[in-house]
mmCIF file of C-alpha atoms in Angstrom:
data_model
loop_
_atom_site.group_PDB
_atom_site.id
_atom_site.type_symbol
_atom_site.label_atom_id
_atom_site.label_comp_id
_atom_site.label_asym_id
_atom_site.label_seq_id
_atom_site.Cartn_x
_atom_site.Cartn_y
_atom_site.Cartn_z
ATOM 1 C CA MET A 1 46.490 85.249 144.676
ATOM 2 C CA LEU A 2 48.634 87.289 142.293
ATOM 3 C CA ARG A 3 51.276 89.367 144.022
ATOM 4 C CA ARG A 4 54.030 91.755 143.026
ATOM 5 C CA VAL A 5 57.388 90.720 144.478
ATOM 6 C CA PHE A 6 60.625 92.755 144.487
ATOM 7 C CA ILE A 7 63.864 90.787 145.096
ATOM 8 C CA THR A 8 67.463 92.004 145.288
ATOM 9 C CA GLY A 9 70.517 89.847 144.545
ATOM 10 C CA ALA A 10 68.488 87.946 141.969
ATOM 11 C CA ASN A 11 71.215 87.225 139.401
ATOM 12 C CA SER A 12 72.399 84.162 141.335
ATOM 13 C CA GLY A 13 72.299 82.339 144.662
ATOM 14 C CA ILE A 14 69.365 82.526 147.042
ATOM 15 C CA GLY A 15 67.903 85.605 145.326
ATOM 16 C CA PHE A 16 67.767 83.732 142.023
ATOM 17 C CA GLU A 17 66.133 80.709 143.675
ATOM 18 C CA LEU A 18 63.564 82.921 145.401
ATOM 19 C CA ALA A 19 62.756 84.514 142.051
ATOM 20 C CA LYS A 20 62.166 81.042 140.578
ATOM 21 C CA GLN A 21 59.803 80.084 143.383
ATOM 22 C CA TYR A 22 57.686 83.225 143.127
ATOM 23 C CA ILE A 23 57.528 83.073 139.338
ATOM 24 C CA LEU A 24 56.378 79.456 139.532
ATOM 25 C CA ARG A 25 53.634 80.590 141.900
ATOM 26 C CA GLY A 26 52.341 82.950 139.243
ATOM 27 C CA ASP A 27 53.497 86.194 140.852
ATOM 28 C CA ASP A 28 54.848 89.218 138.994
ATOM 29 C CA VAL A 29 58.476 89.881 139.944
ATOM 30 C CA ALA A 30 60.865 92.813 139.714
ATOM 31 C CA LEU A 31 64.453 91.680 140.137
ATOM 32 C CA PHE A 32 67.407 93.839 141.166
ATOM 33 C CA ASP A 33 71.141 93.236 141.053
ATOM 34 C CA LEU A 34 74.376 94.919 139.994
ATOM 35 C CA HIS A 35 74.049 93.150 136.649
ATOM 36 C CA PHE A 36 72.133 90.262 135.043
ATOM 37 C CA CYS A 37 73.649 87.661 132.752
ATOM 38 C CA GLU A 38 71.679 86.430 129.765
ATOM 39 C CA GLN A 39 71.467 82.930 131.236
ATOM 40 C CA THR A 40 69.647 84.291 134.299
ATOM 41 C CA LYS A 41 67.201 86.267 132.182
ATOM 42 C CA GLN A 42 66.492 83.309 129.939
ATOM 43 C CA SER A 43 66.140 80.787 132.790
ATOM 44 C CA LEU A 44 63.688 82.936 134.737
ATOM 45 C CA GLY A 45 61.827 84.212 131.692
ATOM 46 C CA GLU A 46 61.100 80.653 130.553
ATOM 47 C CA LEU A 47 59.352 79.899 133.864
ATOM 48 C CA ALA A 48 56.754 82.646 133.441
ATOM 49 C CA ASP A 49 53.369 82.339 131.817
ATOM 50 C CA TYR A 50 52.367 84.780 129.103
ATOM 51 C CA TYR A 51 50.418 86.967 131.538
ATOM 52 C CA GLN A 52 53.257 87.336 134.061
ATOM 53 C CA TYR A 53 55.719 90.197 134.376
ATOM 54 C CA VAL A 54 59.362 89.283 134.998
ATOM 55 C CA GLU A 55 61.418 92.475 134.900
ATOM 56 C CA PHE A 56 65.160 92.960 135.446
ATOM 57 C CA PHE A 57 66.730 96.122 136.850
ATOM 58 C CA ALA A 58 70.515 96.404 137.004
ATOM 59 C CA THR A 59 71.636 98.764 139.775
ATOM 60 C CA PRO A 60 74.117 98.978 142.666
ATOM 61 C CA ILE A 61 72.006 98.417 145.786
ATOM 62 C CA CYS A 62 74.282 100.648 147.877
ATOM 63 C CA ASP A 63 73.717 103.623 145.562
ATOM 64 C CA THR A 64 70.500 105.145 146.884
ATOM 65 C CA GLU A 65 69.901 107.430 143.904
ATOM 66 C CA ALA A 66 70.446 104.693 141.318
ATOM 67 C CA LEU A 67 68.346 102.232 143.311
ATOM 68 C CA GLN A 68 65.535 104.781 143.679
ATOM 69 C CA THR A 69 65.483 105.286 139.909
ATOM 70 C CA GLN A 70 65.222 101.565 139.233
ATOM 71 C CA VAL A 71 62.591 101.010 141.934
ATOM 72 C CA ASN A 72 60.528 103.747 140.292
ATOM 73 C CA ASN A 73 61.001 101.990 136.945
ATOM 74 C CA ALA A 74 59.909 98.693 138.500
ATOM 75 C CA ILE A 75 56.774 100.260 139.957
ATOM 76 C CA ALA A 76 55.951 101.753 136.563
ATOM 77 C CA ALA A 77 56.402 98.299 135.009
ATOM 78 C CA ILE A 78 54.503 96.029 137.432
ATOM 79 C CA GLY A 79 53.096 98.206 140.246
ATOM 80 C CA LYS A 80 53.982 98.711 143.909
ATOM 81 C CA PRO A 81 55.354 95.672 145.774
ATOM 82 C CA ASP A 82 53.250 93.441 147.986
ATOM 83 C CA LEU A 83 56.451 91.731 149.128
ATOM 84 C CA ALA A 84 59.993 93.161 149.005
ATOM 85 C CA ILE A 85 62.980 90.936 149.846
ATOM 86 C CA PHE A 86 66.535 92.118 150.445
ATOM 87 C CA SER A 87 68.771 89.154 149.569
ATOM 88 C CA CYS A 88 72.474 88.626 148.759
ATOM 89 C CA HIS A 89 74.372 86.036 146.703
ATOM 90 C CA THR A 90 76.871 84.865 149.325
ATOM 91 C CA TYR A 91 77.594 85.175 153.026
ATOM 92 C CA GLU A 92 80.699 87.241 152.269
ATOM 93 C CA GLN A 93 78.677 89.760 150.262
ATOM 94 C CA LEU A 94 76.043 89.797 152.992
ATOM 95 C CA SER A 95 78.618 90.499 155.696
ATOM 96 C CA ASN A 96 80.574 93.143 153.780
ATOM 97 C CA GLU A 97 77.680 95.164 152.411
ATOM 98 C CA ASN A 98 74.716 94.305 154.572
ATOM 99 C CA SER A 99 74.537 97.285 156.901
ATOM 100 C CA ILE A 100 74.699 99.926 154.163
ATOM 101 C CA ALA A 101 72.718 98.042 151.508
ATOM 102 C CA CYS A 102 70.003 96.959 153.951
ATOM 103 C CA GLN A 103 69.479 100.536 155.112
ATOM 104 C CA HIS A 104 69.426 101.841 151.527
ATOM 105 C CA PHE A 105 66.949 99.219 150.356
ATOM 106 C CA ALA A 106 64.649 99.862 153.325
ATOM 107 C CA THR A 107 64.856 103.643 152.809
ATOM 108 C CA VAL A 108 63.978 103.402 149.122
ATOM 109 C CA ILE A 109 61.296 100.719 149.288
ATOM 110 C CA THR A 110 59.322 101.621 152.426
ATOM 111 C CA PRO A 111 57.470 104.641 150.962
ATOM 112 C CA HIS A 112 55.981 102.287 148.358
ATOM 113 C CA LEU A 113 54.684 99.620 150.756
ATOM 114 C CA GLY A 114 50.921 99.673 151.109
ATOM 115 C CA MET A 115 48.432 98.176 153.539
ATOM 116 C CA ASN A 116 49.123 94.499 154.369
ATOM 117 C CA SER A 117 52.381 94.343 152.425
ATOM 118 C CA HIS A 118 55.558 92.615 153.634
ATOM 119 C CA LEU A 119 59.252 93.559 153.873
ATOM 120 C CA ALA A 120 61.998 90.956 154.444
ATOM 121 C CA LEU A 121 65.603 91.896 155.249
ATOM 122 C CA THR A 122 68.508 89.431 155.322
ATOM 123 C CA THR A 123 71.263 89.805 157.913
ATOM 124 C CA PRO A 124 74.327 87.719 158.859
ATOM 125 C CA LEU A 125 74.778 86.001 162.196
ATOM 126 C CA ILE A 126 77.947 87.356 163.792
ATOM 127 C CA ASP A 127 78.057 84.354 166.134
ATOM 128 C CA ALA A 128 75.826 81.488 165.035
ATOM 129 C CA THR A 129 76.442 79.419 168.188
ATOM 130 C CA GLN A 130 75.073 82.225 170.377
ATOM 131 C CA PHE A 131 72.563 83.449 167.795
ATOM 132 C CA THR A 132 73.965 86.960 167.398
ATOM 133 C CA PRO A 133 72.445 88.806 164.411
ATOM 134 C CA GLN A 134 73.949 92.029 163.122
ATOM 135 C CA PRO A 135 72.844 94.717 165.639
ATOM 136 C CA SER A 136 71.984 97.384 163.044
ATOM 137 C CA ALA A 137 69.619 94.988 161.244
ATOM 138 C CA LEU A 138 67.885 94.038 164.494
ATOM 139 C CA ILE A 139 67.323 97.674 165.410
ATOM 140 C CA LEU A 140 66.201 98.596 161.876
ATOM 141 C CA ALA A 141 63.663 95.753 161.804
ATOM 142 C CA LYS A 142 62.292 96.778 165.186
ATOM 143 C CA GLU A 143 61.979 100.439 164.154
ATOM 144 C CA LEU A 144 60.262 99.543 160.893
ATOM 145 C CA ARG A 145 57.862 97.192 162.651
ATOM 146 C CA LYS A 146 56.688 99.997 164.941
ATOM 147 C CA LYS A 147 56.431 102.429 162.037
ATOM 148 C CA PHE A 148 54.407 100.026 159.880
ATOM 149 C CA LYS A 149 52.106 98.617 162.548
ATOM 150 C CA PRO A 150 49.169 100.982 161.791
ATOM 151 C CA ASN A 151 49.131 99.785 158.171
ATOM 152 C CA ASN A 152 49.620 96.118 159.115
ATOM 153 C CA ILE A 153 52.868 95.946 157.112
ATOM 154 C CA LYS A 154 54.907 92.932 158.200
ATOM 155 C CA VAL A 155 58.681 93.011 158.645
ATOM 156 C CA SER A 156 60.695 89.780 158.677
ATOM 157 C CA LEU A 157 64.381 89.330 159.468
ATOM 158 C CA ILE A 158 66.126 86.467 157.638
ATOM 159 C CA CYS A 159 69.204 85.360 159.610
ATOM 160 C CA ALA A 160 71.977 83.441 157.849
ATOM 161 C CA SER A 161 75.226 81.976 159.193
ATOM 162 C CA LYS A 162 78.392 81.246 157.244
ATOM 163 C CA THR A 163 78.531 77.640 158.413
ATOM 164 C CA HIS A 164 74.971 76.719 157.496
ATOM 165 C CA SER A 165 74.676 74.323 154.565
ATOM 166 C CA ALA A 166 71.726 76.286 153.148
ATOM 167 C CA LEU A 167 74.168 78.858 151.811
ATOM 168 C CA ALA A 168 75.781 76.084 149.792
ATOM 169 C CA ASN A 169 72.325 74.939 148.687
ATOM 170 C CA PRO A 170 70.433 78.095 147.633
ATOM 171 C CA ALA A 171 67.393 76.146 146.411
ATOM 172 C CA TYR A 172 66.898 74.616 149.872
ATOM 173 C CA ALA A 173 67.418 77.987 151.558
ATOM 174 C CA ALA A 174 64.898 79.652 149.252
ATOM 175 C CA LYS A 175 62.208 77.106 150.091
ATOM 176 C CA HIS A 176 62.904 77.536 153.804
ATOM 177 C CA ILE A 177 62.650 81.329 153.477
ATOM 178 C CA LEU A 178 59.476 81.011 151.431
ATOM 179 C CA ARG A 179 57.761 78.945 154.130
ATOM 180 C CA GLY A 180 58.759 81.437 156.811
ATOM 181 C CA LEU A 181 57.571 84.438 154.827
ATOM 182 C CA ASP A 182 54.286 82.706 153.973
ATOM 183 C CA LYS A 183 53.686 82.399 157.724
ATOM 184 C CA GLN A 184 54.778 86.052 158.150
ATOM 185 C CA LYS A 185 57.358 85.033 160.744
ATOM 186 C CA LEU A 186 59.272 87.850 162.421
ATOM 187 C CA MET A 187 62.509 85.871 162.160
ATOM 188 C CA VAL A 188 63.415 83.263 159.542
ATOM 189 C CA ILE A 189 66.562 81.503 160.733
ATOM 190 C CA LEU A 190 68.719 79.544 158.302
ATOM 191 C CA GLY A 191 70.553 77.058 160.484
ATOM 192 C CA LEU A 192 70.301 74.875 163.543
ATOM 193 C CA GLN A 193 73.344 76.233 165.398
ATOM 194 C CA SER A 194 71.081 77.857 167.963
ATOM 195 C CA LYS A 195 68.421 75.162 168.184
ATOM 196 C CA LEU A 196 66.240 76.834 170.804
ATOM 197 C CA THR A 197 65.990 80.117 168.888
ATOM 198 C CA TYR A 198 65.442 78.224 165.635
ATOM 199 C CA ILE A 199 62.551 76.220 167.133
ATOM 200 C CA MET A 200 61.074 79.350 168.685
ATOM 201 C CA SER A 201 61.199 81.205 165.372
ATOM 202 C CA ARG A 202 59.352 78.415 163.603
ATOM 203 C CA TYR A 203 56.661 77.500 166.099
ATOM 204 C CA LEU A 204 56.038 80.312 168.581
ATOM 205 C CA PRO A 205 53.635 83.185 167.816
ATOM 206 C CA ASN A 206 55.019 86.505 166.650
ATOM 207 C CA TRP A 207 54.172 88.377 169.857
ATOM 208 C CA ILE A 208 56.569 86.131 171.761
ATOM 209 C CA MET A 209 59.274 86.462 169.087
ATOM 210 C CA ASP A 210 58.871 90.226 169.330
ATOM 211 C CA SER A 211 59.955 90.071 172.970
ATOM 212 C CA VAL A 212 62.870 87.820 171.958
ATOM 213 C CA MET A 213 63.973 90.460 169.474
ATOM 214 C CA ASP A 214 63.746 93.138 172.173
ATOM 215 C CA ARG A 215 66.034 91.111 174.393
ATOM 216 C CA LEU A 216 68.506 90.501 171.569
ATOM 217 C CA ILE A 217 68.670 94.240 170.870
ATOM 218 C CA LYS A 218 69.317 95.000 174.543
ATOM 219 C CA GLN A 219 72.076 92.382 174.654
ATOM 220 C CA GLN A 220 73.687 93.826 171.533
ATOM 221 C CA LEU A 221 73.582 97.374 172.919
ATOM 222 C CA ILE A 222 75.185 96.215 176.181
ATOM 223 C CA ARG A 223 77.978 94.450 174.281
ATOM 224 C CA THR A 224 78.719 97.476 172.106
ATOM 225 C CA THR A 225 78.952 99.840 175.093
ATOM 226 C CA ARG A 226 81.385 97.692 177.052
#
């Protein structure tokens, strides 16, 4: 089934590998990053068939106005997204910019998500051993899930830790993310540091993981008010 996929951070790293996977599936892709090198454009363009759209949009993700302009351009080029993925190149970039960029991307992209579409947001684990995702991302995902429920729009949270080898192997991470998003998992966890949560995220139904997310949010709020 042909889909339209929007991916940020697509010039390199996991975003680039995700772009490769979706292009190879036959999907149309709109790719966003601060800039794109010619090697990236050539490598991804060569993977596409003649009927596919592979479009590149250079923009700072944290600049809402600039991002809005380029999202509008992407929609004009390939149509509204069926799947939108917020991704970053490295853990350091994810940690430094995640809260602002994640909010901006969600703000800009959500008005364009239609019935049965899918939004995926990547967040760092503050403490991988205790499975502690960034609180703002947890709360944002929960709010969006409630907002989108009437239109059956799925929201997934991709959790990455600095110590996980997937960040050093973007191709492996991309395939792991792809499998989780195909199953429309609420949480896609990159790493085995918290084995119980990792197993739960992979094998338990989403209604149970929803309660897990509720508990994580409550724990985070308690920690921040101490």
